[in-house]
Amino acid sequence: MRVSLTRACRFYTSPITPKPSFFSPRAILNQPFSSSSSSSSSSSHSSTPKPKTPLFLKPPKYSATLSDLKKWHNWAKALASSVRSTFADADNGPDSSILFRELNWLIEDSLEDPSLIPQLGFQNNSQSVRLRIGLDELYGLWKQRIEKRKPFQYLVGCEHWRDLVLSVEEGVFIPRPETELMVDLVSDVLVRDNDGLRDGFWVDLGTGSGAIAIGIARVLGSKGSIIAVDLNPLAAAVAAFNAQRYGLQDIIEIRQGSWFGKLKDVEGKLSGVVSNPPYIPSDDISGLQVEVGKHEPRLALDGGVDGLDYLLHLCNGTASMLKPGGFFAFETNGEKQCKFLKNYLENDSACSFCNVSIVSDFAGIQRFVTGFRQ
């Protein structure tokens, strides 16, 4: 399901597609973050990192004249214009037209009243406007975007994914548009299957920002529950932040740990296991877009020599975790990995699985491997 909302298509730095992919429009959901914490979340303790507040949720405690904001805007546009196709030619990075769009989104998120943006075209406008970030910081952020190629999502602290606006920050993997289909795969299974899977426990392994877990939790409704696991304590904290923003802290339990290590209490009881694990071959990391290879956590990218280390670990562990009839869905790097895993699951896993399938993403690239426990 693709939802059309108000924000223009957003450039997305993806490590697995040969060309830049683009977001469907998204509208910002200005929901306040609840300060209440989930009593069931095992990541809620004093040493848990505190997630940063996304720019669009920060209070507008700064001010500037429209004239000064226009000077910054002109400077930022000139910097973006100087890029031309340099990044795109080097590693399929963003060109100037994409950076112009990002610049507009940065202004929208920074201004308390984005309806004032058209007035930036007027000269010498001394009207004061309220900002969520100081002008000096705006200059610094845009320099980081162009000179260091820091991902735009890290600048503004959020990513638009399906109909969600998720907090992300440096050290946490940015959810990809192709991964949106994972939620649809689960939804389709629940519609076909029944309440037998809807009522049980689901697990999102390597949850990152919590995107998949939150999407599935909204599909499950009040009947089921989902455990979101991540080794990275910052990712676990950000996932908890996002779950609470959407009022899902009673459905999603965050556990910090490594893969199946924190799931002994639900072994053999799971209705579903889903994961978007690290699957990039180690030697390919250096050739990724700078936004990805140099800024996103390697822990969330590097899948070993052939990219299959964690995918095979998932296949082997899932056999003992799912209850009979339970469903799994794993994202991969593409056709070669999909075919290898399908063969492995059908022939080398002690006949544990059935109805193993390969599913293509929105771009027609073979991306997911799905199936059921015998």
XYZ file of N, CA, C and O in Angstrom, residues 78-180:
412
model
N 23.227 28.245 -3.384
C 24.456 28.340 -4.167
C 25.366 27.142 -3.902
O 25.988 26.591 -4.824
N 25.424 26.707 -2.635
C 26.245 25.552 -2.283
C 25.696 24.288 -2.942
O 26.457 23.477 -3.488
N 24.374 24.134 -2.905
C 23.746 22.970 -3.532
C 23.936 22.996 -5.044
O 24.177 21.960 -5.678
N 23.831 24.192 -5.628
C 23.973 24.335 -7.079
C 25.369 23.946 -7.539
O 25.559 23.413 -8.649
N 26.375 24.196 -6.696
C 27.759 23.905 -7.078
C 28.023 22.411 -7.223
O 28.996 22.003 -7.867
N 27.160 21.591 -6.632
C 27.347 20.136 -6.686
C 27.089 19.600 -8.087
O 27.782 18.708 -8.576
N 26.062 20.155 -8.745
C 25.641 19.694 -10.072
C 25.446 18.168 -10.039
O 24.657 17.669 -9.273
N 26.190 17.446 -10.869
C 26.048 15.985 -10.895
C 27.278 15.284 -10.323
O 27.476 14.081 -10.539
N 28.087 16.023 -9.574
C 29.347 15.464 -9.061
C 29.119 14.224 -8.214
O 29.768 13.185 -8.412
N 28.194 14.298 -7.260
C 27.935 13.157 -6.371
C 27.300 12.006 -7.146
O 27.628 10.835 -6.917
N 26.380 12.347 -8.044
C 25.706 11.317 -8.828
C 26.691 10.558 -9.695
O 26.614 9.325 -9.833
N 27.625 11.280 -10.303
C 28.620 10.633 -11.158
C 29.580 9.768 -10.345
O 30.055 8.727 -10.814
N 29.854 10.184 -9.124
C 30.834 9.466 -8.304
C 30.273 8.164 -7.747
O 30.922 7.113 -7.801
N 29.034 8.206 -7.209
C 28.513 7.005 -6.538
C 26.992 6.967 -6.483
O 26.413 6.407 -5.563
N 26.337 7.564 -7.493
C 24.873 7.630 -7.522
C 24.296 8.442 -6.363
O 23.175 8.195 -5.919
N 25.061 9.401 -5.887
C 24.577 10.283 -4.833
C 23.617 11.324 -5.380
O 23.274 11.321 -6.564
N 23.172 12.248 -4.533
C 22.184 13.252 -4.943
C 22.785 14.309 -5.863
O 23.925 14.728 -5.664
N 22.016 14.735 -6.859
C 22.451 15.862 -7.685
C 21.844 17.149 -7.123
O 21.137 17.134 -6.113
N 22.094 18.269 -7.784
C 21.653 19.565 -7.259
C 20.144 19.646 -7.122
O 19.633 20.233 -6.154
N 19.389 19.071 -8.058
C 17.930 19.171 -7.982
C 17.390 18.478 -6.734
O 16.443 18.958 -6.102
N 17.995 17.370 -6.367
C 17.579 16.658 -5.154
C 17.958 17.463 -3.918
O 17.188 17.571 -2.956
N 19.134 18.053 -3.935
C 19.563 18.868 -2.795
C 18.665 20.090 -2.622
O 18.398 20.514 -1.486
N 18.168 20.674 -3.721
C 17.234 21.797 -3.610
C 15.961 21.370 -2.877
O 15.425 22.121 -2.051
N 15.482 20.170 -3.178
C 14.276 19.680 -2.499
C 14.544 19.483 -1.013
O 13.720 19.825 -0.159
N 15.702 18.903 -0.707
C 16.045 18.718 0.693
C 16.144 20.051 1.422
O 15.731 20.168 2.593
N 16.656 21.056 0.741
C 16.774 22.380 1.340
C 15.399 22.930 1.697
O 15.200 23.511 2.774
N 14.426 22.734 0.818
C 13.064 23.177 1.112
C 12.492 22.444 2.321
O 11.814 23.054 3.159
N 12.759 21.130 2.417
C 12.263 20.388 3.576
C 12.934 20.858 4.865
O 12.306 20.910 5.921
N 14.210 21.216 4.779
C 14.914 21.715 5.957
C 14.282 23.013 6.446
O 14.107 23.215 7.659
N 13.914 23.887 5.522
C 13.244 25.130 5.906
C 11.886 24.829 6.537
O 11.509 25.409 7.561
N 11.126 23.918 5.920
C 9.809 23.557 6.452
C 9.909 23.056 7.886
O 9.104 23.420 8.750
N 10.898 22.188 8.145
C 11.040 21.636 9.487
C 11.575 22.655 10.482
O 11.356 22.526 11.686
N 12.286 23.674 9.996
C 12.915 24.655 10.883
C 11.962 25.771 11.298
O 12.061 26.297 12.414
N 11.055 26.149 10.423
C 10.144 27.262 10.695
C 8.946 26.835 11.537
O 8.352 25.789 11.279
N 8.586 27.648 12.502
C 7.352 27.383 13.243
C 6.150 27.491 12.308
O 5.210 26.698 12.390
N 6.185 28.448 11.390
C 5.089 28.665 10.454
C 5.612 28.564 9.023
O 6.030 29.557 8.424
N 5.594 27.342 8.437
C 6.124 27.168 7.074
C 5.367 27.958 6.011
O 5.882 28.125 4.905
N 4.175 28.466 6.337
C 3.421 29.245 5.343
C 4.133 30.552 4.998
O 3.779 31.219 4.015
N 5.146 30.917 5.804
C 5.900 32.146 5.535
C 7.000 31.947 4.486
O 7.630 32.921 4.064
N 7.219 30.723 4.051
C 8.303 30.452 3.100
C 8.212 31.297 1.832
O 9.239 31.812 1.352
N 7.012 31.473 1.233
C 6.947 32.296 0.012
C 7.494 33.705 0.194
O 7.940 34.336 -0.775
N 7.472 34.220 1.435
C 7.947 35.577 1.669
C 9.472 35.692 1.605
O 10.016 36.804 1.643
N 10.153 34.552 1.505
C 11.611 34.598 1.363
C 12.015 35.248 0.043
O 13.164 35.659 -0.137
N 11.068 35.352 -0.877
C 11.374 35.973 -2.164
C 11.426 37.476 -2.118
O 11.900 38.121 -3.069
N 10.944 38.069 -1.025
C 10.930 39.529 -0.938
C 12.247 40.043 -0.361
O 12.841 39.433 0.533
N 12.699 41.168 -0.874
C 13.956 41.763 -0.410
C 13.743 42.577 0.864
O 12.682 43.174 1.074
N 14.768 42.576 1.713
C 14.810 43.452 2.904
C 13.556 43.341 3.764
O 12.963 44.328 4.177
N 13.130 42.148 4.018
C 11.953 41.911 4.852
C 12.422 41.768 6.298
O 13.099 40.807 6.661
N 12.053 42.738 7.119
C 12.521 42.746 8.508
C 11.587 41.991 9.452
O 11.806 41.997 10.667
N 10.556 41.360 8.892
C 9.630 40.603 9.745
C 10.375 39.490 10.467
O 11.190 38.767 9.880
N 10.114 39.369 11.754
C 10.765 38.338 12.549
C 9.959 37.040 12.497
O 8.732 37.060 12.528
N 10.674 35.924 12.376
C 10.023 34.614 12.355
C 10.647 33.729 13.429
O 11.802 33.917 13.821
N 9.871 32.772 13.884
C 10.335 31.879 14.945
C 10.867 30.589 14.308
O 10.245 30.010 13.411
N 12.025 30.160 14.807
C 12.706 28.989 14.267
C 12.925 27.934 15.346
O 13.038 28.250 16.533
N 13.000 26.674 14.915
C 13.281 25.568 15.831
C 14.778 25.331 15.993
O 15.200 24.471 16.776
N 15.563 26.101 15.255
C 17.013 25.960 15.265
C 17.605 27.328 14.920
O 17.013 28.092 14.157
N 18.749 27.675 15.492
C 19.351 28.972 15.223
C 19.958 29.044 13.825
O 20.314 28.023 13.226
N 20.100 30.268 13.301
C 20.665 30.443 11.970
C 22.087 29.896 11.879
O 22.471 29.295 10.865
N 22.889 30.101 12.926
C 24.248 29.579 12.912
C 24.251 28.062 12.739
O 25.071 27.501 12.006
N 23.302 27.405 13.415
C 23.209 25.953 13.295
C 22.750 25.544 11.906
O 23.196 24.526 11.361
N 21.849 26.332 11.327
C 21.402 26.034 9.963
C 22.567 26.101 8.981
O 22.690 25.255 8.086
N 23.401 27.103 9.132
C 24.593 27.183 8.283
C 25.460 25.927 8.461
O 25.935 25.336 7.487
N 25.649 25.522 9.720
C 26.484 24.361 9.997
C 25.904 23.065 9.451
O 26.633 22.232 8.892
N 24.590 22.905 9.587
C 23.953 21.688 9.094
C 24.103 21.546 7.586
O 24.428 20.465 7.072
N 23.864 22.645 6.858
C 23.914 22.531 5.408
C 25.349 22.321 4.908
O 25.569 21.641 3.912
N 26.321 22.869 5.623
C 27.717 22.603 5.263
C 28.026 21.120 5.436
O 28.719 20.517 4.596
N 27.498 20.516 6.497
C 27.705 19.083 6.700
C 27.051 18.273 5.595
O 27.600 17.261 5.137
N 25.873 18.724 5.144
C 25.175 17.982 4.085
C 26.000 17.977 2.794
O 26.113 16.937 2.133
N 26.569 19.126 2.441
C 27.282 19.237 1.175
C 28.736 18.790 1.299
O 29.232 17.997 0.484
N 29.432 19.276 2.299
C 30.869 19.024 2.386
C 31.195 17.635 2.936
O 32.172 17.010 2.508
N 30.382 17.145 3.866
C 30.631 15.820 4.435
C 29.648 14.781 3.905
O 29.794 13.593 4.191
N 28.651 15.238 3.174
C 27.600 14.381 2.630
C 26.897 13.581 3.731
O 26.574 12.407 3.598
N 26.649 14.254 4.818
C 25.898 13.665 5.907
C 24.463 13.451 5.447
O 23.867 14.339 4.831
N 23.869 12.297 5.694
C 22.503 12.040 5.223
C 21.515 13.093 5.717
O 21.566 13.509 6.874
N 20.632 13.494 4.830
C 19.645 14.506 5.186
C 18.812 14.071 6.386
O 18.447 14.888 7.246
N 18.503 12.764 6.462
C 17.691 12.258 7.571
C 18.367 12.510 8.915
O 17.690 12.746 9.923
N 19.693 12.460 8.937
C 20.407 12.732 10.180
C 20.411 14.225 10.505
O 20.480 14.611 11.677
N 20.347 15.072 9.494
C 20.291 16.520 9.734
C 19.005 16.908 10.449
O 19.013 17.698 11.394
N 17.874 16.375 9.962
C 16.571 16.771 10.516
C 16.084 15.796 11.580
O 15.100 16.072 12.278
N 16.750 14.651 11.706
C 16.416 13.712 12.779
C 15.195 12.872 12.546
O 14.630 12.337 13.514
N 14.763 12.723 11.300
C 13.591 11.887 11.054
C 13.600 11.357 9.633
O 14.326 11.855 8.769
N 12.784 10.341 9.404
C 12.586 9.804 8.068
C 11.102 9.508 7.868
O 10.413 9.047 8.784
N 10.619 9.780 6.668
C 9.236 9.498 6.300
C 9.185 8.103 5.696
O 9.840 7.834 4.677
N 8.400 7.225 6.307
C 8.365 5.811 5.917
C 6.920 5.324 6.016
O 6.319 5.407 7.060
N 6.387 4.852 4.886
C 4.955 4.578 4.796
C 4.204 5.843 5.224
O 4.472 6.921 4.724
N 3.279 5.714 6.179
C 2.578 6.899 6.660
C 3.111 7.326 8.027
O 2.423 7.986 8.797
N 4.355 6.966 8.295
C 4.990 7.286 9.575
C 6.062 8.351 9.397
O 6.622 8.505 8.315
N 6.341 9.074 10.467
C 7.514 9.937 10.526
C 8.338 9.432 11.709
O 7.956 9.609 12.863
N 9.448 8.792 11.408
C 10.232 8.093 12.416
C 11.488 8.859 12.793
O 12.200 9.368 11.922
N 11.759 8.910 14.075
C 13.006 9.500 14.551
C 14.176 8.627 14.123
O 14.141 7.396 14.244
N 15.217 9.261 13.579
C 16.490 8.584 13.305
C 17.615 9.538 13.682
O 17.420 10.747 13.727
N 18.754 8.998 13.944
C 19.911 9.837 14.233
C 21.177 9.050 13.932
O 21.126 7.834 13.691
N 22.307 9.752 13.919
C 23.572 9.089 13.629
C 23.769 7.895 14.547
O 23.565 7.986 15.752
N 24.162 6.782 13.954
C 24.322 5.551 14.721
C 23.142 4.619 14.583
O 23.200 3.479 15.051
N 22.066 5.091 13.935
C 20.864 4.277 13.735
C 20.589 4.174 12.239
O 20.584 5.186 11.531
N 20.364 2.970 11.769
C 20.109 2.722 10.358
C 18.841 3.441 9.890
O 17.830 3.441 10.581
N 18.902 4.057 8.722
C 17.768 4.776 8.154
C 16.879 3.794 7.390
O 17.368 3.104 6.489
N 15.595 3.685 7.711
C 14.730 2.720 7.010
C 14.569 3.061 5.538
O 14.464 4.225 5.165
N 14.569 2.022 4.693
C 14.508 2.177 3.246
C 13.093 2.041 2.708
O 12.256 1.356 3.302
N 12.822 2.652 1.562
C 11.479 2.561 0.995
C 11.106 1.146 0.580
O 9.947 0.750 0.713
N 12.085 0.360 0.068
C 11.738 -0.992 -0.351
C 11.293 -1.858 0.816
O 10.511 -2.800 0.664
N 11.770 -1.516 2.025
C 11.413 -2.300 3.206
C 9.956 -2.095 3.601
O 9.392 -2.889 4.361
N 9.321 -1.047 3.094
C 7.900 -0.818 3.382
C 7.065 -2.032 3.012
O 6.046 -2.333 3.644
